[in-house]
Amino acid sequence: MDLIFAEASPPGRGGVSVIRLSGAGARAMLERFAGRVPEPRKAVLRLIRDGDEQLDQALVIWFEAGSSFTGEEVAELQLHGVPVVVRRVSAALQAAGCRQAEAGEFTRRAYVNGRMDLAAVEGLGDLLEAETEAQRKLALQNASGGLSRKVETWRQMLIRAGALIEVSVDFADEDVPDDVPNEVFHILHQLRSEFSGEIDGFHAAEHLRKGFEVAVIGPPNAGKSSLINRIAQREVALVSDIAGTTRDIIELRIDLKGLAVTLLDTAGLRESDDQIEAMGVDRARNRALTADLRLHLSSTGQVDDSLWSDGDIAVTTKADLAAQNTGMAISSVTGAGINQLLDELYERLSLRVSGAGLVSRQRQLSAIRDARDTLQQVDDLPPEILAELIRQTAVSLDRLLGRIGAEEYLDVIFSSFCIGK
Ligand code: GDP
């Protein structure tokens, strides 16, 4: 594979800018621009030169092939964090024959060279996009091989079961039916239940990864927009606000004590005679109905039963105007009750992420479902058939880690990475 390079730090001014090179010839390139190559993994201050011209002074780190992120020869230059320096050094590298890396190309090489499996790559992708604590934790677990280690344990169990069967067949008297040792069934039952556990925890893990959608609904003037605005001003909670994909819905992304939550402001859901607008409103209403939870706002405390689902929260608004309040009452004017509402929302959503496993993507889920289905019925089966089922289960686990059948996913996965990663 050719020699690639990219700025690994965000563009713009900063303390340092990191340029990373990977591929055969990285060592020679480092020698050419920074002089003698330092000992592996030891940062050394060097002048960066292009012929006679001095480009910058930088910390230089060298990684040998086989012990770097990509598995190839890798060099890193920690330059001064100035765009013009980065541009000048990049131009010199390009003139010397290095190619600008594509998005995710370093990670792709790490995958191709067997430094990371696909589950870890996906975890890394999630980590790069994480906005909240819960997302960070799950992503980091997978990026650092959490799922991969689990799969390796399962694989060892399959190998043991396979070996036990082989022994029982090889040494059995030909006249006596082969007896499969009980331990084989014990192992396969245990595997099946562990696979089921991961499958059961999928929705929780997916919620951690993607976050929740919470729709704020209620009649016109109930105070929906005021509540959203009030929450948006609490800077601790605010991540970003994104105008909705339709003109009828506004999304506010918040970090609710570590959970990623998108609040949907459905204030635009009004009856309309205009056909096109009515269609848009219908779509938005459906979105509110398929959200993970709804906050039903009204100043009277009444809710529309037709829109109510288990787990929703009824909220009485404009508490400052009422003489007396019962239930969950808020005022977007004084702020009363809003913390309690957010606490209640957090309690309910956090119940839905308990029991989260490490499998958090459809691709992984489908592989592990296949593995579980293969082992659905194993009792009383003859050894040859058990051996075949064990082999099939191992194939599903290989798919889970991307050792096989990964081609169709690769472009999608790596394109979500940034350049330099
Ligand atoms: P929406 O149509 O449900 O989005 O309702 P809005 O948020 O636009 O609020 C409708 C009206 O009620 C506005 O005039 C707000 O100022 C007022 N309002 C909203 N929340 C409160 C509140 O907590 N207390 C008081 N006194 N007025 C409020």
XYZ file of C-alpha atoms and ligand atoms in Angstrom:
449
model
C 0.000 0.000 0.000
C 1.256 3.438 -0.896
C 2.465 6.088 1.487
C -0.360 8.320 2.708
C -0.459 11.372 4.922
C -3.076 13.661 6.449
C -3.533 16.276 9.083
C -4.811 14.284 12.056
C -5.823 17.303 14.127
C -8.727 19.615 13.273
C -7.862 22.298 10.714
C -7.254 25.801 12.009
C -5.084 27.405 14.640
C -4.257 25.569 17.820
C -1.458 24.499 20.126
C -0.228 21.829 17.763
C -1.206 20.378 14.421
C -0.451 16.728 13.863
C 0.461 15.291 10.490
C 0.444 11.545 10.298
C 2.129 9.401 7.632
C 1.578 5.718 7.069
C 2.880 3.142 4.626
C 6.105 1.662 3.355
C 8.609 4.484 2.928
C 7.418 6.506 5.930
C 10.824 5.977 7.507
C 12.690 7.282 4.485
C 10.337 10.247 4.306
C 10.950 11.056 7.953
C 14.703 10.888 7.422
C 14.424 13.201 4.471
C 12.472 15.906 6.317
C 13.511 15.499 9.958
C 16.959 13.928 9.817
C 17.891 10.898 11.890
C 14.883 8.746 12.793
C 14.305 8.695 16.570
C 13.863 5.537 18.613
C 10.386 4.062 18.179
C 7.621 5.736 20.227
C 9.927 8.399 21.667
C 8.983 11.977 20.884
C 12.008 14.017 19.818
C 12.220 17.686 18.881
C 13.507 18.139 15.326
C 13.875 20.792 12.694
C 11.670 20.013 9.724
C 13.524 20.917 6.534
C 12.737 20.820 2.863
C 16.220 20.800 1.341
C 17.855 23.941 2.676
C 14.651 25.532 3.749
C 13.484 25.243 7.336
C 9.730 24.577 7.530
C 9.089 24.296 11.257
C 10.345 22.841 14.487
C 8.284 19.808 15.533
C 7.995 16.895 17.899
C 8.575 13.790 15.835
C 7.383 10.287 16.750
C 8.267 7.132 14.899
C 6.387 3.793 14.987
C 7.788 0.664 13.401
C 5.690 -1.539 11.151
C 3.785 -4.061 13.254
C 3.518 -1.819 16.297
C 1.624 1.182 14.980
C -2.055 2.075 14.698
C -2.239 1.029 11.048
C 0.234 -1.829 11.380
C 2.494 -0.060 8.838
C 5.470 2.242 9.252
C 3.978 5.373 10.796
C 5.458 8.789 11.528
C 3.803 11.690 13.309
C 4.870 15.302 13.161
C 3.536 17.577 15.872
C 3.891 20.920 14.180
C 3.013 24.354 15.437
C -0.757 24.674 15.130
C -0.770 27.157 12.287
C -2.535 26.520 8.977
C 0.243 27.984 6.860
C 2.781 25.635 8.471
C 0.559 22.637 7.828
C 0.009 23.708 4.235
C 3.733 24.138 3.618
C 4.682 20.786 5.140
C 1.808 19.046 3.304
C 2.962 20.510 -0.002
C 6.507 19.274 0.644
C 5.262 15.764 1.485
C 3.118 15.685 -1.620
C 5.997 16.841 -3.809
C 8.053 14.021 -2.307
C 5.466 11.443 -3.404
C 3.116 11.063 -0.438
C -0.578 10.905 -1.196
C -3.305 12.737 0.758
C -5.260 10.143 2.728
C -8.975 9.707 2.221
C -11.547 9.840 5.026
C -10.997 6.936 7.407
C -8.093 5.553 5.384
C -5.756 5.098 8.358
C -8.413 3.134 10.217
C -9.196 1.174 7.071
C -5.556 0.132 6.883
C -5.631 -0.852 10.540
C -8.598 -3.075 9.710
C -7.067 -4.543 6.539
C -3.809 -5.239 8.375
C -5.671 -7.050 11.135
C -4.943 -4.461 13.842
C -8.654 -3.922 14.478
C -11.740 -5.956 13.720
C -14.904 -4.425 12.358
C -16.672 -4.274 15.722
C -13.778 -2.208 17.086
C -13.793 -0.005 13.971
C -17.504 0.641 14.477
C -16.860 1.459 18.131
C -14.159 3.918 17.095
C -16.557 5.514 14.604
C -19.109 5.933 17.391
C -16.486 7.360 19.714
C -15.569 10.007 17.156
C -19.214 11.039 17.038
C -20.014 10.713 20.738
C -21.694 13.729 22.326
C -22.633 12.437 25.764
C -21.111 10.380 28.565
C -23.244 7.320 27.894
C -22.284 7.374 24.220
C -18.625 7.829 25.077
C -18.603 4.880 27.467
C -20.294 2.407 25.148
C -18.221 3.505 22.151
C -14.950 3.336 24.049
C -15.754 -0.154 25.318
C -16.217 -1.363 21.757
C -13.383 0.685 20.286
C -11.002 -0.879 22.782
C -12.151 -4.363 21.848
C -14.947 -5.068 24.358
C -17.150 -6.885 21.882
C -14.152 -8.469 20.184
C -12.999 -10.012 23.477
C -16.457 -11.322 24.171
C -16.597 -12.934 20.735
C -13.158 -14.450 21.323
C -14.421 -16.115 24.510
C -17.381 -17.494 22.576
C -15.073 -18.746 19.872
C -12.941 -20.570 22.454
C -16.088 -22.213 23.807
C -17.031 -23.355 20.301
C -13.550 -24.734 19.744
C -13.769 -26.690 22.979
C -17.194 -28.094 22.082
C -15.928 -29.040 18.623
C -12.873 -30.761 20.067
C -14.992 -32.723 22.552
C -17.180 -33.993 19.735
C -14.198 -34.967 17.628
C -12.696 -36.949 20.477
C -15.971 -38.740 21.134
C -16.291 -39.705 17.468
C -12.669 -40.724 16.911
C -12.452 -43.049 19.853
C -15.950 -44.477 19.865
C -16.358 -48.127 19.207
C -17.769 -48.471 15.714
C -20.574 -50.702 16.883
C -21.732 -48.376 19.618
C -23.562 -45.132 18.728
C -21.373 -42.120 19.374
C -22.041 -40.529 22.678
C -21.754 -36.774 22.743
C -20.347 -35.668 26.097
C -22.746 -33.665 28.238
C -20.269 -30.838 28.391
C -20.911 -30.134 24.701
C -24.599 -29.487 25.344
C -23.747 -27.504 28.402
C -21.446 -25.240 26.370
C -23.935 -24.814 23.529
C -26.776 -23.958 25.910
C -24.605 -21.416 27.632
C -23.617 -19.842 24.337
C -27.222 -19.675 23.242
C -28.219 -17.886 26.403
C -25.319 -15.432 26.130
C -26.287 -14.662 22.527
C -29.887 -14.141 23.660
C -28.694 -11.788 26.391
C -26.882 -9.627 23.828
C -29.926 -9.675 21.555
C -32.175 -8.628 24.448
C -29.802 -5.789 25.299
C -29.648 -4.551 21.711
C -32.412 -1.959 21.904
C -30.982 -0.520 25.089
C -27.507 -0.329 23.547
C -28.871 1.174 20.353
C -30.626 3.820 22.439
C -27.357 4.619 24.179
C -25.618 4.911 20.834
C -28.255 6.856 18.906
C -30.071 8.594 21.736
C -33.810 9.052 22.332
C -36.487 11.091 20.634
C -38.935 12.847 22.952
C -41.872 14.696 21.401
C -43.437 17.672 23.111
C -47.118 17.652 22.158
C -50.328 19.372 23.199
C -52.914 21.860 21.952
C -51.912 25.248 20.520
C -50.704 27.679 23.171
C -50.147 24.914 25.698
C -46.617 26.248 26.145
C -44.637 23.732 24.070
C -42.273 26.214 22.444
C -41.800 28.070 25.700
C -40.704 24.872 27.416
C -38.263 24.012 24.640
C -36.838 27.511 24.701
C -36.485 27.417 28.445
C -34.585 24.116 28.241
C -32.441 25.396 25.381
C -31.281 28.328 27.489
C -29.949 26.045 30.181
C -26.534 25.933 28.729
C -25.498 22.840 30.683
C -28.002 20.839 28.721
C -27.630 22.313 25.295
C -25.609 20.469 22.669
C -26.918 22.058 19.520
C -30.187 22.964 17.953
C -30.899 21.732 14.506
C -33.708 22.960 12.329
C -35.919 19.990 11.555
C -36.028 18.187 8.262
C -39.545 19.460 7.787
C -40.724 22.989 8.427
C -43.174 21.594 10.940
C -40.794 20.238 13.493
C -37.859 21.714 15.368
C -35.267 19.474 16.959
C -33.313 20.360 20.051
C -30.503 17.998 20.915
C -29.746 17.888 24.633
C -27.393 15.974 26.885
C -29.655 14.693 29.662
C -27.208 13.587 32.385
C -25.261 11.626 29.795
C -28.149 10.418 27.667
C -28.487 11.912 24.195
C -32.032 13.194 23.792
C -33.618 14.961 20.847
C -36.622 17.037 21.869
C -39.114 17.469 19.049
C -41.055 20.714 19.159
C -44.325 19.965 17.427
C -45.697 23.487 17.800
C -46.134 23.533 14.025
C -48.682 20.738 14.123
C -51.781 22.742 13.382
C -54.800 21.841 11.309
C -54.494 23.144 7.797
C -56.670 23.359 4.700
C -53.610 23.535 2.504
C -53.113 20.000 1.176
C -49.343 20.115 0.948
C -49.008 21.608 4.392
C -51.450 19.047 5.776
C -49.233 16.267 4.412
C -46.222 17.762 6.106
C -48.168 18.033 9.332
C -49.203 14.384 9.041
C -45.604 13.323 8.671
C -44.583 15.401 11.642
C -47.443 14.017 13.714
C -46.386 10.480 12.891
C -42.882 11.321 13.917
C -44.215 12.555 17.252
C -46.175 9.354 17.649
C -43.214 7.118 16.877
C -40.933 9.063 19.236
C -39.658 7.105 22.224
C -41.710 9.142 24.682
C -44.129 12.066 24.621
C -44.530 14.973 27.002
C -48.236 15.874 26.918
C -48.495 19.557 27.720
C -51.646 21.452 28.599
C -52.488 24.248 30.994
C -55.441 22.241 32.312
C -53.601 18.974 32.909
C -55.772 17.150 30.401
C -54.243 14.829 27.844
C -55.481 13.550 24.509
C -55.956 9.819 25.135
C -55.633 8.977 21.460
C -52.021 10.126 21.525
C -51.105 8.582 24.867
C -48.686 5.659 25.176
C -47.410 3.864 28.238
C -44.480 5.699 29.742
C -45.531 9.147 28.495
C -45.560 12.085 30.914
C -48.503 14.443 31.468
C -47.340 17.979 32.213
C -49.458 20.862 33.453
C -48.069 24.131 32.098
C -48.276 27.747 33.251
C -48.093 26.742 36.905
C -47.379 30.378 37.795
C -50.944 31.279 36.796
C -52.643 28.597 38.859
C -53.550 28.988 42.526
C -52.721 25.378 43.207
C -50.882 22.685 41.288
C -50.986 18.916 41.377
C -48.989 16.318 39.450
C -46.132 17.372 37.215
C -46.567 21.128 36.940
C -44.125 23.520 35.303
C -43.785 27.176 34.575
C -41.622 28.243 31.672
C -41.827 31.780 33.026
C -40.451 31.154 36.512
C -38.703 27.880 35.712
C -40.588 26.066 38.460
C -40.876 22.321 37.991
C -38.589 22.123 34.982
C -35.747 20.392 36.805
C -38.219 17.891 38.253
C -39.591 17.267 34.776
C -36.111 16.644 33.368
C -35.315 14.364 36.328
C -38.477 12.374 35.710
C -37.688 12.141 32.009
C -34.174 10.932 32.807
C -35.517 8.284 35.222
C -37.838 6.892 32.593
C -35.311 6.888 29.783
C -32.517 5.449 31.894
C -34.731 2.448 32.676
C -34.745 1.755 28.965
C -30.962 1.641 28.686
C -30.411 -0.649 31.623
C -29.296 -4.085 30.513
C -27.571 -2.633 27.452
C -25.132 -5.037 25.857
C -22.263 -4.248 23.527
C -24.103 -5.145 20.321
C -25.497 -1.807 19.209
C -25.733 -1.972 15.410
C -28.114 -3.796 13.092
C -25.183 -5.413 11.298
C -23.897 -6.907 14.527
C -27.391 -7.870 15.647
C -28.103 -9.817 12.490
C -24.888 -11.830 12.864
C -25.541 -12.682 16.482
C -29.164 -13.589 15.752
C -27.948 -16.068 13.157
C -25.576 -17.521 15.737
C -28.372 -17.909 18.242
C -30.780 -19.394 15.696
C -28.191 -21.957 14.651
C -28.006 -23.201 18.226
C -31.755 -22.990 18.809
C -32.236 -26.774 18.893
C -29.207 -28.878 19.713
C -30.462 -31.537 22.117
C -30.261 -35.177 21.014
C -28.562 -34.331 17.721
C -25.889 -36.710 16.394
C -22.261 -35.568 16.558
C -21.826 -34.908 12.821
C -24.755 -32.494 12.825
C -23.604 -30.799 16.015
C -20.173 -30.325 14.496
C -21.753 -28.661 11.477
C -23.860 -26.345 13.665
C -20.767 -25.382 15.605
C -19.005 -24.542 12.363
C -21.943 -22.402 11.226
C -22.021 -20.563 14.542
C -18.325 -19.789 14.189
C -19.033 -18.364 10.724
C -21.668 -16.029 12.194
C -19.176 -14.845 14.814
C -16.627 -14.213 12.060
C -19.235 -12.107 10.328
C -19.841 -10.187 13.549
C -16.158 -9.233 13.674
C -16.011 -8.546 9.953
C -13.574 -11.335 9.233
C -15.875 -12.388 6.428
C -18.748 -10.779 4.549
C -17.715 -7.257 5.517
C -17.126 -5.824 2.022
C -20.591 -4.363 1.585
C -20.315 -2.412 4.848
C -16.803 -1.059 4.554
C -17.400 1.993 2.366
C -20.327 3.123 4.474
C -18.482 2.642 7.752
C -15.258 4.359 6.728
C -16.923 7.234 4.906
C -18.334 8.432 8.223
C -14.785 8.865 9.551
C -12.923 12.111 9.120
C -9.772 12.621 7.101
C -6.732 11.886 9.214
C -8.448 9.115 11.205
P -47.281 26.447 22.044
O -48.249 26.892 21.011
O -47.766 25.220 22.748
O -45.884 26.297 21.542
O -47.297 27.574 23.177
P -46.243 28.753 23.399
O -45.026 28.259 24.048
O -46.083 29.533 22.161
O -47.012 29.613 24.495
C -48.298 30.156 24.246
C -48.503 31.361 25.153
O -48.461 30.972 26.509
C -47.412 32.412 24.992
O -48.001 33.679 25.080
C -46.506 32.193 26.183
O -45.852 33.365 26.600
C -47.472 31.692 27.223
N -46.821 30.816 28.172
C -46.110 29.691 27.884
N -45.679 29.121 29.015
C -46.062 29.885 30.052
C -45.906 29.829 31.472
O -45.294 28.909 32.032
N -46.483 30.793 32.220
C -47.185 31.819 31.648
N -47.697 32.750 32.442
N -47.360 31.915 30.313
C -46.804 30.984 29.510
